[in-house]
Short mmCIF file of C-alpha atoms in Angstrom, two decimals:
data_model
loop_
_atom_site.label_atom_id
_atom_site.label_comp_id
_atom_site.label_asym_id
_atom_site.label_seq_id
_atom_site.Cartn_x
_atom_site.Cartn_y
_atom_site.Cartn_z
CA MET Y 1 130.12 22.27 65.13
CA THR Y 2 131.12 25.58 66.71
CA PHE Y 3 134.73 26.70 67.00
CA ASP Y 4 136.21 29.46 69.12
CA LEU Y 5 138.50 30.27 66.19
CA LEU Y 6 138.35 29.10 62.58
CA ILE Y 7 141.19 29.86 60.15
CA GLU Y 8 140.65 29.25 56.43
CA GLY Y 9 142.29 29.87 53.07
CA ILE Y 10 145.75 28.78 54.20
CA THR Y 11 148.51 26.50 53.04
CA LEU Y 12 149.12 24.28 56.04
CA ILE Y 13 152.20 22.30 57.10
CA PRO Y 14 150.86 20.48 60.16
CA ARG Y 15 154.21 18.95 61.12
CA ALA Y 16 157.74 18.95 59.81
CA PHE Y 17 157.66 15.90 57.52
CA ALA Y 18 154.04 16.26 56.37
CA ALA Y 19 153.08 17.35 52.87
CA PRO Y 20 151.54 20.83 52.64
CA ILE Y 21 147.75 20.97 52.58
CA GLU Y 22 146.42 23.59 50.18
CA LYS Y 23 143.18 25.47 50.90
CA ALA Y 24 143.27 24.15 54.43
CA ALA Y 25 141.35 25.06 57.56
CA LEU Y 26 142.07 24.98 61.28
CA GLY Y 27 139.36 24.80 63.90
CA ILE Y 28 140.17 25.60 67.54
CA LYS Y 29 137.94 24.97 70.54
CA ASP Y 30 138.88 25.32 74.22
CA ALA Y 31 142.52 26.06 73.32
CA ARG Y 32 142.92 22.81 71.34
CA PHE Y 33 142.94 21.99 67.67
CA THR Y 34 139.65 20.25 66.91
CA PHE Y 35 139.76 20.33 63.10
CA VAL Y 36 142.83 20.10 60.87
CA GLY Y 37 142.54 19.47 57.16
CA PRO Y 38 141.18 20.65 53.82
CA ALA Y 39 138.50 23.30 54.18
CA SER Y 40 136.30 21.20 51.91
CA GLU Y 41 136.06 18.64 54.73
CA LEU Y 42 134.69 21.07 57.29
CA PRO Y 43 131.27 20.06 58.63
CA PRO Y 44 128.54 21.92 56.74
CA ASP Y 45 127.18 23.34 59.98
CA ALA Y 46 130.56 24.72 61.12
CA THR Y 47 130.42 28.15 62.76
CA ALA Y 48 132.97 30.13 64.74
CA THR Y 49 133.09 32.89 67.31
CA ARG Y 50 136.07 34.30 65.41
CA HIS Y 51 136.75 33.60 61.74
CA LEU Y 52 140.02 34.47 59.96
CA LYS Y 53 140.44 34.27 56.19
CA LEU Y 54 144.18 34.12 55.57
CA ASN Y 55 144.45 33.51 51.86
CA GLY Y 56 148.05 33.59 50.68
CA HIS Y 57 149.43 32.57 54.08
CA LEU Y 58 151.46 29.57 55.19
CA VAL Y 59 150.66 28.18 58.64
CA ILE Y 60 153.20 26.11 60.56
CA PRO Y 61 153.37 24.89 64.17
CA GLY Y 62 154.58 27.44 66.69
CA MET Y 63 158.36 27.45 67.01
CA VAL Y 64 160.12 26.57 70.25
CA ASN Y 65 163.24 28.60 71.05
CA VAL Y 66 164.95 26.35 73.61
CA HIS Y 67 167.73 28.71 74.75
CA THR Y 68 167.42 32.47 75.11
CA HIS Y 69 168.63 35.37 77.26
CA THR Y 70 166.11 38.08 76.43
CA ILE Y 71 167.68 40.70 78.68
CA LEU Y 72 170.93 40.52 76.72
CA SER Y 73 169.31 42.46 73.91
CA MET Y 74 170.91 45.30 75.91
CA VAL Y 75 174.25 44.56 74.21
CA ARG Y 76 172.83 44.01 70.73
CA GLY Y 77 175.09 45.20 67.90
CA VAL Y 78 178.15 45.43 70.15
CA ALA Y 79 178.70 42.08 71.83
CA GLU Y 80 178.66 40.18 68.53
CA ASP Y 81 181.99 41.74 67.56
CA MET Y 82 183.77 41.41 70.90
CA GLY Y 83 184.53 37.69 70.99
CA PHE Y 84 183.62 35.31 73.80
CA ALA Y 85 181.85 36.48 76.98
CA PRO Y 86 181.57 40.24 76.40
CA ALA Y 87 179.11 40.35 79.28
CA TYR Y 88 182.07 39.80 81.62
CA THR Y 89 184.10 42.59 80.02
CA PRO Y 90 184.65 45.86 81.95
CA GLY Y 91 182.61 48.70 80.55
CA VAL Y 92 179.90 46.37 79.20
CA PRO Y 93 176.59 45.93 81.11
CA GLN Y 94 176.61 42.78 83.22
CA GLY Y 95 173.88 40.76 84.88
CA HIS Y 96 174.53 41.97 88.41
CA MET Y 97 174.11 45.59 87.22
CA VAL Y 98 170.54 45.05 85.99
CA ARG Y 99 167.85 46.49 88.25
CA GLU Y 100 164.45 44.84 88.55
CA ASP Y 101 162.60 47.44 86.48
CA GLU Y 102 165.30 47.30 83.79
CA ALA Y 103 165.15 43.50 83.76
CA VAL Y 104 161.41 43.58 83.16
CA ALA Y 105 161.69 46.18 80.40
CA LEU Y 106 164.47 44.34 78.56
CA ALA Y 107 162.91 40.90 79.03
CA ARG Y 108 159.61 42.11 77.59
CA LEU Y 109 161.46 43.67 74.65
CA GLY Y 110 163.23 40.39 73.89
CA ALA Y 111 160.10 38.31 74.38
CA LEU Y 112 158.08 40.61 72.15
CA GLU Y 113 160.71 40.31 69.43
CA ALA Y 114 160.63 36.52 69.72
CA MET Y 115 156.84 36.32 69.60
CA LEU Y 116 156.54 38.65 66.63
CA ALA Y 117 159.04 36.45 64.77
CA GLY Y 118 157.08 33.25 65.35
CA SER Y 119 158.25 31.79 68.66
CA THR Y 120 155.33 30.49 70.68
CA LEU Y 121 157.60 29.21 73.48
CA ILE Y 122 160.92 30.57 74.69
CA ASN Y 123 163.21 28.99 77.30
CA ASP Y 124 164.91 31.95 78.95
CA THR Y 125 167.55 32.36 81.64
CA TYR Y 126 169.27 35.30 83.25
CA VAL Y 127 168.54 37.48 86.29
CA HIS Y 128 165.45 38.60 88.25
CA THR Y 129 163.59 35.67 86.74
CA ASP Y 130 160.89 35.67 89.42
CA ILE Y 131 159.56 38.93 88.00
CA THR Y 132 160.65 38.72 84.35
CA LEU Y 133 158.95 35.35 83.77
CA PRO Y 134 155.39 36.59 84.42
CA ALA Y 135 156.15 39.91 82.73
CA MET Y 136 157.12 38.08 79.54
CA ALA Y 137 154.27 35.58 79.73
CA ASP Y 138 151.85 38.49 80.01
CA LEU Y 139 152.58 39.22 76.33
CA GLY Y 140 150.84 35.94 75.44
CA LEU Y 141 153.60 33.49 74.51
CA ARG Y 142 154.67 30.48 76.55
CA VAL Y 143 157.66 31.23 78.74
CA PHE Y 144 159.90 28.75 80.51
CA SER Y 145 162.48 30.57 82.58
CA CYS Y 146 164.96 30.10 85.38
CA ASN Y 147 167.61 32.12 87.15
CA ARG Y 148 171.27 31.26 86.58
CA ILE Y 149 172.14 28.38 88.92
CA HIS Y 150 175.81 28.47 89.90
CA ASP Y 151 178.10 28.54 92.90
CA ALA Y 152 180.97 30.47 91.30
CA ASP Y 153 181.49 34.13 92.08
CA PHE Y 154 180.98 35.70 88.65
CA SER Y 155 182.89 38.83 89.61
CA GLY Y 156 186.19 36.93 89.48
CA ILE Y 157 185.73 34.96 86.27
CA ALA Y 158 186.52 37.89 83.99
CA SER Y 159 190.02 37.93 85.46
CA GLY Y 160 190.41 34.14 85.35
CA ARG Y 161 189.49 33.39 88.98
CA TRP Y 162 186.94 30.62 89.63
CA VAL Y 163 186.01 30.78 93.30
CA HIS Y 164 183.05 28.67 94.39
CA HIS Y 165 180.94 29.37 97.46
CA GLN Y 166 178.40 27.00 98.96
CA GLU Y 167 176.10 29.86 99.95
CA ILE Y 168 175.91 31.08 96.35
CA GLY Y 169 174.89 27.62 95.19
CA GLU Y 170 172.27 27.26 97.90
CA ARG Y 171 170.82 30.67 97.11
CA THR Y 172 170.62 30.20 93.34
CA LEU Y 173 169.25 26.65 93.52
CA ASN Y 174 166.64 27.55 96.14
CA GLN Y 175 165.61 30.54 94.05
CA ALA Y 176 165.07 28.24 91.06
CA LEU Y 177 162.99 25.84 93.12
CA GLY Y 178 160.87 28.72 94.37
CA ILE Y 179 160.25 29.87 90.79
CA ALA Y 180 159.32 26.31 89.79
CA GLN Y 181 156.83 26.10 92.65
CA ARG Y 182 155.14 29.27 91.42
CA PHE Y 183 155.17 28.75 87.67
CA HIS Y 184 155.75 25.11 86.67
CA GLY Y 185 153.09 22.55 85.87
CA LYS Y 186 150.14 24.90 85.48
CA PRO Y 187 147.03 23.64 83.61
CA ASP Y 188 147.47 26.00 80.66
CA ALA Y 189 151.23 25.27 80.37
CA ARG Y 190 151.88 28.94 79.62
CA THR Y 191 154.85 28.98 82.03
CA GLY Y 192 157.42 26.49 83.23
CA VAL Y 193 160.94 25.94 84.53
CA GLN Y 194 164.02 23.96 83.59
CA LEU Y 195 166.80 24.03 86.17
CA ALA Y 196 169.44 26.26 84.54
CA ALA Y 197 172.80 25.03 85.77
CA HIS Y 198 174.84 27.79 84.16
CA ALA Y 199 177.90 25.85 82.93
CA PRO Y 200 180.34 23.18 84.12
CA ASP Y 201 183.00 25.75 84.95
CA THR Y 202 180.68 28.05 86.95
CA CYS Y 203 179.34 25.13 88.98
CA SER Y 204 181.68 23.14 91.21
CA THR Y 205 181.64 19.37 90.81
CA PRO Y 206 179.84 18.73 94.14
CA PHE Y 207 177.28 21.37 93.22
CA LEU Y 208 176.65 19.75 89.83
CA ARG Y 209 175.90 16.51 91.68
CA GLU Y 210 173.46 18.40 93.88
CA VAL Y 211 171.70 19.83 90.82
CA ALA Y 212 171.45 16.34 89.32
CA GLU Y 213 169.95 14.97 92.51
CA THR Y 214 167.52 17.88 92.70
CA ALA Y 215 166.41 17.21 89.12
CA ARG Y 216 165.79 13.55 89.94
CA ARG Y 217 163.86 14.42 93.09
CA THR Y 218 161.67 17.10 91.55
CA GLY Y 219 161.24 15.68 88.05
CA LEU Y 220 162.48 18.94 86.53
CA SER Y 221 164.65 18.88 83.43
CA VAL Y 222 168.03 20.63 83.33
CA GLN Y 223 169.53 23.04 80.82
CA THR Y 224 173.12 24.22 80.69
CA HIS Y 225 175.83 25.68 78.50
CA LEU Y 226 178.14 22.86 77.45
CA SER Y 227 181.55 23.04 75.77
CA GLN Y 228 180.75 26.54 74.61
CA SER Y 229 184.30 27.90 74.89
CA LYS Y 230 187.90 26.79 74.98
CA VAL Y 231 188.15 28.53 78.34
CA GLU Y 232 185.47 26.23 79.78
CA VAL Y 233 187.09 23.11 78.32
CA ALA Y 234 190.52 24.05 79.67
CA ARG Y 235 189.12 24.90 83.10
CA ILE Y 236 187.33 21.55 83.45
CA ARG Y 237 190.39 19.68 82.20
CA GLU Y 238 192.48 21.44 84.85
CA ARG Y 239 189.92 21.08 87.63
CA ASP Y 240 188.50 17.62 86.99
CA GLY Y 241 190.91 15.96 84.57
CA CYS Y 242 188.24 15.34 81.96
CA SER Y 243 186.10 17.06 79.33
CA PRO Y 244 182.85 18.89 80.19
CA PRO Y 245 180.65 16.10 78.74
CA GLU Y 246 182.63 13.51 80.69
CA LEU Y 247 182.10 15.55 83.85
CA LEU Y 248 178.35 15.83 83.30
CA GLU Y 249 178.17 12.10 82.71
CA GLU Y 250 180.07 11.43 85.92
CA VAL Y 251 177.77 13.63 88.05
CA GLY Y 252 174.58 12.24 86.51
CA LEU Y 253 173.49 15.14 84.30
CA LEU Y 254 174.32 13.82 80.83
CA ASN Y 255 171.02 12.14 79.98
CA GLU Y 256 167.88 12.32 77.84
CA ARG Y 257 166.45 15.15 79.96
CA LEU Y 258 169.36 17.55 79.46
CA VAL Y 259 169.17 20.54 77.11
CA ALA Y 260 172.79 21.41 76.32
CA ALA Y 261 173.44 24.72 74.57
CA HIS Y 262 176.26 25.21 72.05
CA CYS Y 263 178.23 21.91 72.21
CA ILE Y 264 181.02 23.37 70.08
CA HIS Y 265 184.40 22.26 71.40
CA LEU Y 266 183.97 18.49 71.44
CA SER Y 267 186.26 15.53 70.85
CA GLU Y 268 185.05 12.48 68.93
CA SER Y 269 184.50 10.67 72.24
CA ASP Y 270 182.53 13.65 73.56
CA ILE Y 271 180.26 13.50 70.51
CA ALA Y 272 179.71 9.76 70.99
CA ARG Y 273 178.98 10.27 74.68
CA ILE Y 274 176.42 13.05 74.06
CA GLY Y 275 174.76 11.00 71.34
CA ALA Y 276 174.56 7.82 73.42
CA ALA Y 277 172.91 9.78 76.23
CA GLY Y 278 170.23 11.18 73.90
CA VAL Y 279 170.94 14.75 74.95
CA PHE Y 280 168.93 17.60 73.41
CA VAL Y 281 171.50 19.83 71.72
CA ALA Y 282 170.38 23.47 71.65
CA HIS Y 283 172.03 24.49 68.40
CA ILE Y 284 172.71 28.22 68.06
CA PRO Y 285 174.03 28.44 64.50
CA LYS Y 286 173.93 32.18 63.92
CA GLY Y 287 175.32 33.21 67.30
CA ASN Y 288 178.10 30.65 67.13
CA ALA Y 289 179.03 31.51 63.55
CA THR Y 290 179.14 35.18 64.50
CA GLY Y 291 181.86 34.22 66.98
CA GLY Y 292 183.70 32.13 64.40
CA THR Y 293 182.62 28.67 65.58
CA ILE Y 294 180.33 25.86 64.43
CA ALA Y 295 178.90 23.05 66.51
CA PRO Y 296 179.46 19.62 64.89
CA THR Y 297 175.75 19.09 64.46
CA ARG Y 298 175.98 16.52 61.68
CA LYS Y 299 178.16 14.23 63.77
CA LEU Y 300 176.09 14.85 66.90
CA VAL Y 301 172.85 13.89 65.17
CA GLN Y 302 174.45 10.83 63.60
CA ALA Y 303 175.65 9.81 67.08
CA GLY Y 304 172.11 10.00 68.47
CA ALA Y 305 171.83 13.52 69.90
CA ARG Y 306 168.48 15.23 69.39
CA LEU Y 307 168.69 18.52 67.53
CA THR Y 308 166.82 21.62 68.65
CA LEU Y 309 167.29 25.25 67.63
CA ALA Y 310 167.73 28.48 69.53
CA THR Y 311 168.68 32.11 69.05
CA ASP Y 312 170.55 32.59 72.36
CA ASN Y 313 170.85 36.40 72.57
CA MET Y 314 171.07 39.64 70.56
CA HIS Y 315 168.27 38.55 68.20
CA ALA Y 316 165.21 36.28 68.28
CA ASP Y 317 164.33 35.39 64.68
CA MET Y 318 163.77 31.63 64.58
CA ILE Y 319 163.00 31.66 60.84
CA GLU Y 320 166.49 33.01 60.26
CA ILE Y 321 167.79 30.26 62.55
CA LEU Y 322 166.15 27.62 60.34
CA ARG Y 323 168.28 28.91 57.47
CA TRP Y 324 171.49 29.15 59.49
CA GLY Y 325 171.03 25.68 60.92
CA LEU Y 326 170.57 24.24 57.45
CA CYS Y 327 173.55 26.07 55.96
CA MET Y 328 175.96 25.42 58.83
CA GLY Y 329 175.21 21.71 58.63
CA ARG Y 330 175.91 21.68 54.90
CA VAL Y 331 179.18 23.55 55.39
CA GLN Y 332 180.32 20.70 57.65
CA THR Y 333 179.89 18.07 54.93
CA GLY Y 334 180.42 20.26 51.89
CA ARG Y 335 177.31 19.06 50.09
CA VAL Y 336 173.51 18.93 50.02
CA GLU Y 337 172.12 15.68 51.41
CA ASP Y 338 168.66 14.17 51.81
CA ASP Y 339 168.98 13.90 55.58
CA TRP Y 340 169.66 17.63 56.06
CA GLN Y 341 166.80 19.48 54.41
CA PRO Y 342 164.39 22.29 55.40
CA GLU Y 343 161.99 19.81 56.98
CA HIS Y 344 164.73 18.62 59.33
CA MET Y 345 165.24 22.19 60.53
CA LEU Y 346 161.49 22.70 60.98
CA HIS Y 347 161.39 19.50 63.01
CA ALA Y 348 164.20 20.78 65.25
CA ALA Y 349 162.37 24.08 65.77
CA THR Y 350 158.97 22.53 66.50
CA GLU Y 351 158.66 18.86 67.47
CA GLY Y 352 162.28 18.70 68.62
CA GLY Y 353 161.88 21.80 70.75
CA ALA Y 354 158.60 20.55 72.17
CA ALA Y 355 160.26 17.29 73.21
CA ALA Y 356 163.13 19.18 74.83
CA MET Y 357 160.61 21.11 76.92
CA GLY Y 358 158.79 17.92 77.96
CA MET Y 359 155.76 18.80 75.83
CA ALA Y 360 156.08 16.45 72.83
CA ASP Y 361 152.49 15.26 73.27
CA GLN Y 362 151.08 18.78 73.60
CA ILE Y 363 152.76 21.21 71.17
CA GLY Y 364 155.10 21.16 68.17
CA GLN Y 365 152.58 19.98 65.60
CA ILE Y 366 149.16 20.99 64.40
CA ALA Y 367 147.03 17.96 65.18
CA VAL Y 368 143.61 17.35 66.67
CA GLY Y 369 143.88 17.32 70.47
CA PHE Y 370 147.15 19.30 70.61
CA ARG Y 371 147.36 22.69 72.26
CA ALA Y 372 146.55 25.32 69.67
CA ASP Y 373 149.90 27.01 68.95
CA CYS Y 374 150.56 28.06 65.36
CA VAL Y 375 152.17 30.75 63.22
CA ALA Y 376 150.96 32.31 59.96
CA VAL Y 377 153.47 33.68 57.45
CA ASP Y 378 152.40 36.06 54.69
CA LEU Y 379 153.63 34.45 51.47
CA ARG Y 380 152.50 37.35 49.27
CA ARG Y 381 155.70 39.34 49.83
CA PRO Y 382 158.12 39.74 46.90
CA HIS Y 383 160.90 37.65 48.43
CA LEU Y 384 158.47 34.77 49.03
CA VAL Y 385 157.03 34.67 45.52
CA PRO Y 386 156.91 32.24 43.83
CA HIS Y 387 156.60 29.60 46.53
CA ASN Y 388 156.64 26.37 44.55
CA ASP Y 389 157.79 24.65 47.73
CA PRO Y 390 156.34 26.70 50.62
CA LEU Y 391 158.66 25.30 53.30
CA GLY Y 392 161.79 25.55 51.15
CA THR Y 393 160.87 29.13 50.31
CA LEU Y 394 160.29 29.98 53.97
CA VAL Y 395 163.59 28.51 55.12
CA HIS Y 396 165.74 29.96 52.34
CA THR Y 397 164.24 33.45 51.96
CA GLY Y 398 161.81 33.99 54.82
CA MET Y 399 162.28 36.26 57.84
CA GLY Y 400 160.62 36.61 61.20
CA ARG Y 401 159.08 39.88 60.09
CA ASP Y 402 157.00 37.90 57.57
CA VAL Y 403 154.97 36.46 60.47
CA SER Y 404 151.54 38.06 60.42
CA HIS Y 405 149.63 36.05 63.03
CA VAL Y 406 150.61 34.04 66.10
CA VAL Y 407 148.19 31.85 68.07
CA VAL Y 408 149.11 30.48 71.50
CA GLU Y 409 146.77 28.26 73.51
CA GLY Y 410 144.03 29.19 71.06
CA GLU Y 411 144.48 32.92 71.60
CA ILE Y 412 145.51 35.30 68.83
CA VAL Y 413 148.50 37.06 70.40
CA VAL Y 414 149.79 38.61 67.16
CA GLU Y 415 147.31 39.83 64.56
CA ASP Y 416 148.23 41.59 61.33
CA PHE Y 417 151.86 41.89 62.51
CA ARG Y 418 150.98 43.56 65.85
CA PRO Y 419 150.76 42.11 69.36
CA THR Y 420 147.27 42.04 70.83
CA ARG Y 421 148.12 42.24 74.53
CA CYS Y 422 150.47 45.21 74.69
CA ASP Y 423 151.43 48.51 73.14
CA PRO Y 424 154.59 47.57 71.19
CA GLU Y 425 155.83 51.16 71.04
CA GLU Y 426 155.77 51.36 74.83
CA VAL Y 427 157.63 48.05 75.18
CA ILE Y 428 160.28 49.29 72.74
CA ARG Y 429 160.60 52.65 74.50
CA ALA Y 430 161.03 51.05 77.93
CA GLY Y 431 163.59 48.54 76.65
CA ALA Y 432 165.64 51.24 74.94
CA ALA Y 433 165.62 53.40 78.08
CA ALA Y 434 166.73 50.49 80.27
CA SER Y 435 169.60 49.66 77.93
CA ALA Y 436 170.75 53.28 77.78
CA ALA Y 437 170.81 53.51 81.57
CA LEU Y 438 172.79 50.29 81.90
CA TRP Y 439 175.39 51.35 79.35
CA GLU Y 440 175.81 54.68 81.13
CA ARG Y 441 176.44 52.95 84.47
CA ALA Y 442 178.77 50.36 82.92
CA ARG Y 443 180.96 53.02 81.31
CA ALA Y 444 181.00 55.04 84.51
CA SER Y 445 182.35 51.99 86.37
CA LEU Y 446 185.60 51.95 84.37
#
């Protein structure tokens, strides 16, 4: 048996609720896992084009970050302390200010950060997506991306004016469909699209119905921000006489193919409604806690919602998100429980994320026949020793910077902590320059 890539000497967690396999091996051929198990069970004639000995490393499935805005790294370290929607605040860089070259530079910076920290797939939305999507995918990770779909004029929202224009909706929806035609459904599944209806308050009710009908017609899933702010909830109550989840149910978007980010400001009936629909909740524990809020994840999961994890913006460390998701859930109940453990967070970040992206039978676990996406973490670092329970140690004390190797579609895209497809120093330099230019223009606009 000949493999394209053979990895040995590892502790392997092939899926969230599986027991670790010590002294394990992974064999990859034609971008798929073809051997998974103890190295002692390898065929005696096994050979490989590339052979990695990763003693002292933990290997887990690649993590799926279901909700990101990579370009918003431009406001890192500032926006976190400004409260809700700093991107709409005068003097702060905003989406419409971003030039194409700046979008590419910042998107690649954010995608590189995510990949180095163990994300093998990110689901990204913002501006200039037609060019940022391939620019990010060129780094080697899987990238789903879509432009912001809305019919509201964003320039008025900062001052409390929601004005909707049919031409804006037509333009943003057609742009998304054009991106899907170019990048969705490719044989290697390295790129894809979910229709990114921005939020209930930035999409008029008729336009939300149009998005729902488009999703049904094309077979594309939909992602949105849902009940992320009190402003959104109040606006929908005033405009439609209901809550945001009730509105999405009425227009046909609240279903098992919706990825709903945040889900913070919910009534008990909202929680029941989201759970009954089987919605994928994109939980953003660190970002929300930074703003002083917590999504009611325990109640949502108990109601039937499917938990996934995401970083949103300003950082891209999914290992840190495992920890925050675990802790924020325990804060809600005030205790440690068997149904909210590290393996539940790993499931949300891998198999749950894969299901949310429509790829449950392709990624999210390390199993024979699955696409070969995996992440190796160096357990020999002081804060990871001892590792009596490798997964518990990873979730409670691990960091994205402990990721030493990343494999996507059978290709090593991070090796010995460095990307293999790009010069990281150049990506960092370009991203920093783009951010500096945007901040200069934003301040000059005051």
